[in-house]
C-alpha positions as semicolon CSV with decimal commas, in nm:
position;residue;x (nm);y (nm);z (nm)
1;X;1,501;-3,461;1,846
2;X;1,250;-3,526;1,571
3;X;1,065;-3,766;1,776
4;X;1,043;-3,533;2,057
5;X;0,915;-3,242;1,817
6;X;0,657;-3,488;1,683
7;X;0,554;-3,581;2,032
8;X;0,523;-3,219;2,135
9;X;0,312;-3,149;1,841
10;X;0,080;-3,424;1,889
11;X;0,045;-3,340;2,267
12;X;0,002;-2,965;2,175
13;X;-0,282;-3,042;1,939
14;X;-0,441;-3,290;2,180
15;X;-0,437;-3,026;2,450
16;X;-0,580;-2,730;2,204
17;X;-0,839;-2,985;2,075
18;X;-0,956;-3,075;2,432
19;X;-1,006;-2,721;2,555
20;X;-1,223;-2,545;2,268
21;X;-1,345;-2,294;2,553
22;X;-0,984;-2,160;2,522
23;X;-0,867;-2,247;2,181
24;X;-1,163;-2,102;1,969
25;X;-1,167;-1,748;2,147
26;X;-0,785;-1,718;2,125
27;X;-0,787;-1,816;1,764
28;X;-1,067;-1,564;1,694
29;X;-0,901;-1,297;1,886
30;X;-0,571;-1,350;1,686
31;X;-0,768;-1,365;1,352
32;X;-0,951;-1,046;1,413
33;X;-0,621;-0,862;1,501
34;X;-0,411;-1,018;1,208
35;X;-0,702;-0,977;0,971
36;X;-0,777;-0,622;1,050
37;X;-0,405;-0,513;1,055
38;X;-0,355;-0,694;0,706
39;X;-0,647;-0,484;0,570
40;X;-0,520;-0,165;0,701
41;X;-0,152;-0,210;0,574
42;X;-0,279;-0,317;0,237
43;X;-0,500;-0,009;0,214
44;X;-0,204;0,212;0,316
45;X;0,006;0,027;0,038
46;X;-0,269;0,079;-0,220
47;X;-0,320;0,451;-0,169
48;X;0,015;0,603;-0,062
49;X;0,304;0,351;-0,064
50;X;0,288;0,227;-0,412
51;X;0,489;0,510;-0,555
52;X;0,803;0,322;-0,418
53;X;0,746;0,057;-0,676
54;X;0,864;0,318;-0,936
55;X;1,215;0,278;-1,076
56;X;1,455;0,473;-0,828
57;X;1,149;0,628;-0,639
58;X;1,373;0,829;-0,422
59;X;1,515;1,005;-0,729
60;X;1,186;1,143;-0,864
61;X;1,114;1,506;-0,820
62;X;0,799;1,696;-0,839
63;X;0,856;2,046;-1,001
64;X;0,638;2,329;-0,945
65;X;0,626;2,720;-0,953
66;X;0,610;2,939;-0,645
67;X;0,386;3,227;-0,665
68;X;0,490;3,561;-0,471
69;X;0,239;3,475;-0,215
70;X;0,434;3,145;-0,135
71;X;0,164;2,910;-0,272
72;X;0,268;2,631;-0,527
73;X;0,128;2,645;-0,885
74;X;0,126;2,421;-1,158
75;X;0,374;2,483;-1,440
76;X;0,268;2,658;-1,758
77;X;0,273;2,446;-2,064
78;X;0,521;2,699;-2,229
79;X;0,760;2,667;-1,934
80;X;0,760;2,308;-1,941
81;X;0,845;2,294;-2,320
82;X;1,133;2,531;-2,247
83;X;1,277;2,316;-1,974
84;X;1,232;1,995;-2,186
85;X;1,415;2,137;-2,464
86;X;1,686;2,346;-2,299
87;X;1,742;2,226;-1,938
88;X;2,072;2,049;-1,909
89;X;2,020;1,973;-1,531
90;X;1,751;1,707;-1,607
91;X;1,810;1,364;-1,729
92;X;1,455;1,289;-1,765
93;X;1,151;1,507;-1,755
94;X;0,785;1,437;-1,809
95;X;0,441;1,607;-1,764
96;X;0,067;1,513;-1,664
97;X;-0,259;1,688;-1,688
98;X;-0,583;1,619;-1,539
99;X;-0,879;1,549;-1,753
100;X;-1,230;1,398;-1,754
101;X;-1,460;1,232;-2,011
102;X;-1,765;1,006;-2,070
103;X;-1,718;0,671;-2,202
104;X;-1,980;0,678;-2,481
105;X;-2,084;0,433;-2,764
106;X;-2,187;0,182;-2,486
107;X;-2,536;0,076;-2,338
108;X;-2,435;0,231;-1,987
109;X;-2,218;0,546;-2,039
110;X;-1,988;0,601;-1,757
111;X;-1,806;0,908;-1,652
112;X;-1,426;0,878;-1,621
113;X;-1,137;1,049;-1,477
114;X;-0,822;1,057;-1,670
115;X;-0,489;1,216;-1,736
116;X;-0,292;1,357;-2,053
117;X;0,082;1,240;-2,013
118;X;0,374;1,290;-2,223
119;X;0,544;0,990;-2,373
120;X;0,846;1,039;-2,143
121;X;0,643;0,966;-1,822
122;X;0,617;0,586;-1,801
123;X;1,021;0,539;-1,890
124;X;1,070;0,791;-1,614
125;X;0,881;0,590;-1,380
126;X;0,993;0,257;-1,498
127;X;0,645;0,139;-1,577
128;X;0,559;-0,089;-1,855
129;X;0,212;-0,157;-1,989
130;X;0,014;-0,461;-1,856
131;X;-0,079;-0,548;-2,219
132;X;0,012;-0,355;-2,552
133;X;0,245;-0,061;-2,564
134;X;0,287;0,277;-2,395
135;X;0,292;0,632;-2,574
136;X;0,566;0,716;-2,826
137;X;0,695;1,070;-2,914
138;X;0,501;1,035;-3,244
139;X;0,187;1,012;-3,054
140;X;0,235;1,355;-2,910
141;X;0,257;1,524;-3,257
142;X;-0,042;1,724;-3,386
143;X;-0,239;1,534;-3,622
144;X;-0,132;1,196;-3,498
145;X;-0,396;0,934;-3,472
146;X;-0,615;0,955;-3,135
147;X;-0,475;0,669;-2,902
148;X;-0,569;0,597;-2,542
149;X;-0,442;0,350;-2,264
150;X;-0,701;0,234;-2,016
151;X;-0,665;0,134;-1,652
152;X;-0,664;-0,221;-1,539
153;X;-0,972;-0,168;-1,360
154;X;-1,161;-0,058;-1,662
155;X;-0,999;-0,343;-1,857
156;X;-1,117;-0,600;-1,610
157;X;-1,460;-0,459;-1,549
158;X;-1,571;-0,343;-1,883
159;X;-1,379;-0,582;-2,124
160;X;-1,324;-0,890;-1,902
161;X;-0,945;-0,862;-1,913
162;X;-0,940;-0,954;-2,277
163;X;-0,599;-0,896;-2,431
164;X;-0,773;-0,825;-2,761
165;X;-0,868;-0,484;-2,631
166;X;-0,552;-0,361;-2,795
167;X;-0,656;-0,217;-3,136
168;X;-1,014;-0,180;-3,059
169;X;-1,185;0,165;-3,066
170;X;-1,345;0,329;-2,771
171;X;-1,530;0,659;-2,774
172;X;-1,467;0,935;-2,517
173;X;-1,707;1,221;-2,530
174;X;-1,819;1,058;-2,870
175;X;-1,456;1,097;-3,007
176;X;-1,304;0,781;-3,130
177;X;-0,969;0,658;-2,966
178;X;-0,774;0,341;-3,049
179;X;-0,665;0,154;-2,744
180;X;-0,289;0,082;-2,748
181;X;-0,227;-0,057;-2,402
182;X;-0,348;-0,129;-2,037
183;X;-0,174;0,069;-1,741
184;X;-0,082;-0,190;-1,468
185;X;-0,289;-0,141;-1,145
186;X;0,018;-0,217;-0,915
187;X;0,134;0,143;-0,962
188;X;-0,190;0,304;-0,881
189;X;-0,183;0,534;-0,586
190;X;-0,085;0,897;-0,508
191;X;0,143;1,076;-0,770
192;X;0,193;1,044;-1,131
193;X;-0,038;0,750;-1,175
194;X;-0,353;0,831;-0,960
195;X;-0,559;0,550;-0,830
196;X;-0,901;0,686;-0,949
197;X;-0,791;0,750;-1,311
198;X;-0,921;0,516;-1,580
199;X;-0,763;0,639;-1,899
200;X;-0,457;0,831;-2,019
201;X;-0,410;1,014;-2,351
202;X;-0,111;1,173;-2,504
203;X;-0,042;1,542;-2,388
204;X;-0,037;1,729;-2,724
205;X;0,059;2,089;-2,708
206;X;-0,189;2,183;-2,963
207;X;-0,546;2,338;-2,914
208;X;-0,713;2,096;-3,172
209;X;-0,517;1,785;-3,067
210;X;-0,738;1,477;-2,995
211;X;-0,816;1,476;-2,631
212;X;-0,662;1,819;-2,570
213;X;-0,988;1,961;-2,428
214;X;-1,202;1,663;-2,349
215;X;-1,338;1,812;-2,037
216;X;-1,458;2,107;-2,221
217;X;-1,513;2,325;-1,918
218;X;-1,145;2,390;-1,836
219;X;-0,857;2,512;-2,039
220;X;-0,585;2,305;-1,875
221;X;-0,290;2,510;-1,998
222;X;-0,072;2,412;-1,682
223;X;0,097;2,075;-1,611
224;X;0,235;1,880;-1,330
225;X;0,588;1,820;-1,395
226;X;0,803;1,533;-1,283
227;X;1,189;1,504;-1,334
228;X;1,509;1,343;-1,246
229;X;1,834;1,535;-1,203
230;X;2,138;1,442;-1,424
231;X;2,405;1,270;-1,231
232;X;2,654;1,510;-1,079
233;X;2,399;1,801;-1,077
234;X;2,283;1,966;-0,743
235;X;1,933;2,088;-0,698
236;X;2,059;2,440;-0,608
237;X;2,244;2,478;-0,957
238;X;1,949;2,329;-1,126
239;X;1,684;2,586;-0,970
240;X;1,909;2,871;-1,120
241;X;1,886;2,737;-1,466
242;X;1,500;2,662;-1,443
243;X;1,416;3,002;-1,298
244;X;1,608;3,162;-1,600
245;X;1,447;2,937;-1,868
246;X;1,098;2,994;-1,690
247;X;1,137;3,377;-1,684
248;X;1,198;3,377;-2,063
249;X;0,915;3,136;-2,135
250;X;0,660;3,325;-1,921
251;X;0,731;3,677;-2,063
252;X;0,392;3,856;-2,150
253;X;0,195;3,649;-1,878
254;X;-0,017;3,827;-1,631
255;X;0,138;3,936;-1,307
256;X;0,497;4,004;-1,220
257;X;0,641;3,655;-1,331
258;X;0,991;3,782;-1,243
259;X;0,902;3,728;-0,880
260;X;0,817;3,364;-0,930
261;X;1,035;3,092;-0,826
262;X;1,090;2,721;-0,912
263;X;1,073;2,447;-0,646
264;X;1,213;2,084;-0,654
265;X;1,065;1,854;-0,408
266;X;1,120;1,477;-0,393
267;X;0,815;1,289;-0,473
268;X;0,840;1,076;-0,157
269;X;0,870;1,369;0,063
270;X;0,540;1,531;-0,110
271;X;0,370;1,215;-0,005
272;X;0,501;1,237;0,339
273;X;0,396;1,604;0,378
274;X;0,058;1,533;0,246
275;X;-0,041;1,185;0,384
276;X;0,204;1,155;0,671
277;X;-0,045;1,208;0,942
278;X;-0,293;0,974;0,766
279;X;-0,044;0,705;0,718
280;X;0,076;0,752;1,081
281;X;-0,287;0,695;1,195
282;X;-0,329;0,390;0,983
283;X;0,002;0,237;1,121
284;X;-0,114;0,320;1,486
285;X;-0,447;0,171;1,436
286;X;-0,296;-0,146;1,282
287;X;-0,046;-0,168;1,576
288;X;-0,297;-0,095;1,840
289;X;-0,537;-0,365;1,719
290;X;-0,257;-0,644;1,702
291;X;-0,137;-0,537;2,032
292;X;-0,487;-0,567;2,185
293;X;-0,528;-0,915;2,025
294;X;-0,188;-1,027;2,163
295;X;-0,249;-0,896;2,523
296;X;-0,597;-1,072;2,523
297;X;-0,445;-1,397;2,410
298;X;-0,139;-1,364;2,636
299;X;-0,371;-1,304;2,919
300;X;-0,590;-1,610;2,836
301;X;-0,263;-1,835;2,808
302;X;-0,157;-1,702;3,146
303;X;-0,468;-1,791;3,318
304;X;-0,470;-2,138;3,141
305;X;-0,099;-2,204;3,238
306;X;-0,186;-2,128;3,609
307;X;-0,478;-2,363;3,605
308;X;-0,245;-2,631;3,455
309;X;-0,001;-2,600;3,754
310;X;-0,088;-2,937;3,917
311;X;-0,012;-3,099;3,569
312;X;0,330;-2,927;3,544
313;X;0,407;-3,030;3,905
314;X;0,316;-3,398;3,822
315;X;0,526;-3,397;3,519
316;X;0,812;-3,233;3,686
317;X;0,787;-3,511;3,958
318;X;0,788;-3,781;3,689
319;X;1,128;-3,643;3,564
320;X;1,028;-3,361;3,289
321;X;1,264;-3,080;3,337
322;X;1,184;-2,706;3,311
323;X;1,322;-2,697;2,962
324;X;1,113;-2,975;2,849
325;X;0,791;-2,808;2,975
326;X;0,882;-2,484;2,837
327;X;0,932;-2,647;2,495
328;X;0,607;-2,802;2,533
329;X;0,446;-2,480;2,618
330;X;0,619;-2,295;2,319
331;X;0,498;-2,564;2,088
332;X;0,137;-2,503;2,188
333;X;0,189;-2,143;2,145
334;X;0,328;-2,183;1,805
335;X;0,035;-2,405;1,704
336;X;-0,215;-2,144;1,833
337;X;-0,036;-1,839;1,673
338;X;-0,025;-2,019;1,347
339;X;-0,380;-2,107;1,349
340;X;-0,466;-1,757;1,448
341;X;-0,254;-1,616;1,157
342;X;-0,387;-1,836;0,894
343;X;-0,744;-1,754;1,017
344;X;-0,656;-1,395;1,012
345;X;-0,532;-1,415;0,640
346;X;-0,833;-1,607;0,533
347;X;-1,050;-1,337;0,719
348;X;-0,880;-1,064;0,544
349;X;-0,933;-1,250;0,203
350;X;-1,295;-1,301;0,270
351;X;-1,340;-0,934;0,410
352;X;-1,175;-0,752;0,118
353;X;-1,442;-0,802;-0,160
354;X;-1,707;-0,708;0,090
355;X;-1,540;-0,387;0,200
356;X;-1,470;-0,307;-0,161
357;X;-1,833;-0,371;-0,233
358;X;-1,985;-0,162;0,035
359;X;-1,722;0,125;0,054
360;X;-1,817;0,472;-0,091
361;X;-1,718;0,536;-0,458
362;X;-1,458;0,781;-0,348
363;X;-1,274;0,524;-0,146
364;X;-1,287;0,266;-0,424
365;X;-1,165;0,502;-0,690
366;X;-0,899;0,638;-0,441
367;X;-0,728;0,302;-0,427
368;X;-0,948;0,046;-0,254
369;X;-1,056;-0,093;-0,589
370;X;-0,696;-0,188;-0,697
371;X;-0,617;-0,296;-0,353
372;X;-0,492;-0,642;-0,311
373;X;-0,363;-0,872;-0,026
374;X;-0,019;-0,899;-0,167
375;X;0,249;-1,168;-0,085
376;X;0,452;-0,915;0,133
377;X;0,152;-0,843;0,344
378;X;0,050;-1,181;0,392
379;X;0,398;-1,283;0,475
380;X;0,407;-0,995;0,718
381;X;0,088;-1,114;0,884
382;X;0,215;-1,478;0,937
383;X;0,547;-1,332;1,087
384;X;0,328;-1,131;1,324
385;X;0,175;-1,449;1,440
386;X;0,493;-1,616;1,505
387;X;0,640;-1,320;1,695
388;X;0,308;-1,346;1,896
389;X;0,405;-1,700;1,990
390;X;0,775;-1,601;2,074
391;X;0,630;-1,322;2,287
392;X;0,430;-1,598;2,482
393;X;0,755;-1,785;2,538
394;X;0,853;-1,582;2,837
395;X;0,523;-1,658;3,005
396;X;0,594;-2,034;2,922
397;X;0,946;-2,053;3,034
398;X;0,867;-1,878;3,358
399;X;0,579;-2,071;3,452
400;X;0,744;-2,396;3,351
401;X;1,027;-2,315;3,596
402;X;0,772;-2,265;3,875
403;X;0,609;-2,596;3,805
404;X;0,800;-2,785;4,095
405;X;0,697;-2,527;4,357
406;X;0,330;-2,631;4,314
407;X;0,191;-2,915;4,519
408;X;0,099;-3,255;4,349
409;X;-0,154;-3,327;4,620
410;X;-0,373;-3,037;4,542
411;X;-0,480;-2,799;4,257
412;X;-0,417;-2,514;4,489
413;X;-0,073;-2,385;4,542
414;X;0,112;-2,390;4,877
415;X;-0,003;-2,107;5,114
416;X;0,330;-1,952;5,116
417;X;0,486;-2,005;4,763
418;X;0,182;-2,050;4,555
419;X;0,062;-1,693;4,559
420;X;0,407;-1,560;4,505
421;X;0,479;-1,807;4,227
422;X;0,162;-1,713;4,059
423;X;0,229;-1,344;4,102
424;X;0,571;-1,379;3,945
425;X;0,417;-1,563;3,662
426;X;0,157;-1,286;3,604
427;X;0,414;-1,013;3,623
428;X;0,637;-1,210;3,379
429;X;0,338;-1,258;3,143
430;X;0,237;-0,888;3,145
């Protein structure tokens, strides 16, 4: 069996090497299909699908307030504090708040986007720092030392991925902050840890807290809330408790706050609601590109198999059975698909830095900068190549079985059987 396999491999490699006019275009077509598909899937992973890397991602809830006009609003800071202290339906609760700052104290200052987060956010998500530590409850206290976590992108581009960054001082809007850790890039995307953010500071509920108003222009008194329900609690029961606490906390605010309601929406549903159409477009484009590549190569192999009918008839006359011919054709298909898949992975790796360099800043900071071709994506690309080879097998087996009907005296098929055989082979391949 092993000798037969080695013989098939040698013969397959020899046949592909002797026909570069077929092999090169086929490998290029597969490489373009697999490479483009890998890039598209990796981008979807980098921008929207990374939230599923969080601990028990399906259990994370996004909590909002609903105005009387039906529109969702962020949660007032006082309401979040009331929920954190008194809500028994939540096992974990955390809050974030958008901010901006300029990285100063360097030769080339840089505008940065960031977040204020509570110390409970990273444990809720199951995120651990790449280097250093995360925030602690004492970091949220008024008068606590000013500390900051930086993104992996900023850590690598500005500080050369030096682990010694922990303990160093950086200046944001000319205010000194001590770096305590690096946020891991594998979690960047849509949701609690946004792809385009480069720093995180503690969310301290005090007007004079370090970093409380780094952006200067906006009084960000509302927060985005994430939570997990306590085991045994249902969302409907939790909503009643949250509404009662919110009504008490929001007394004295403008408008009829009694008409406001609370919403609990799983984070993965939020992503599907906001980016479902975009993700569907990405997947359709990826599948379409791969389908076109596979069809092109299948038709090329079909035409090549038809041209080899004299060879199959001769080998059949010499004693080769249909299964032997089919195995040989399948071996050639696997070799071709493997070459195309490896070339596609190589092409995707070469294209990624070019795409990142030429893409607009908005796309780079929206997830493209942190995009990588991870092992799962590469394995999927190679599996797609093998699937392509298996898809070719139907054509190989059918054409091999038609081999004996072809004349050994001429490269043309018999007038009666040949066209029918070729037509059957064509229909099978398509």
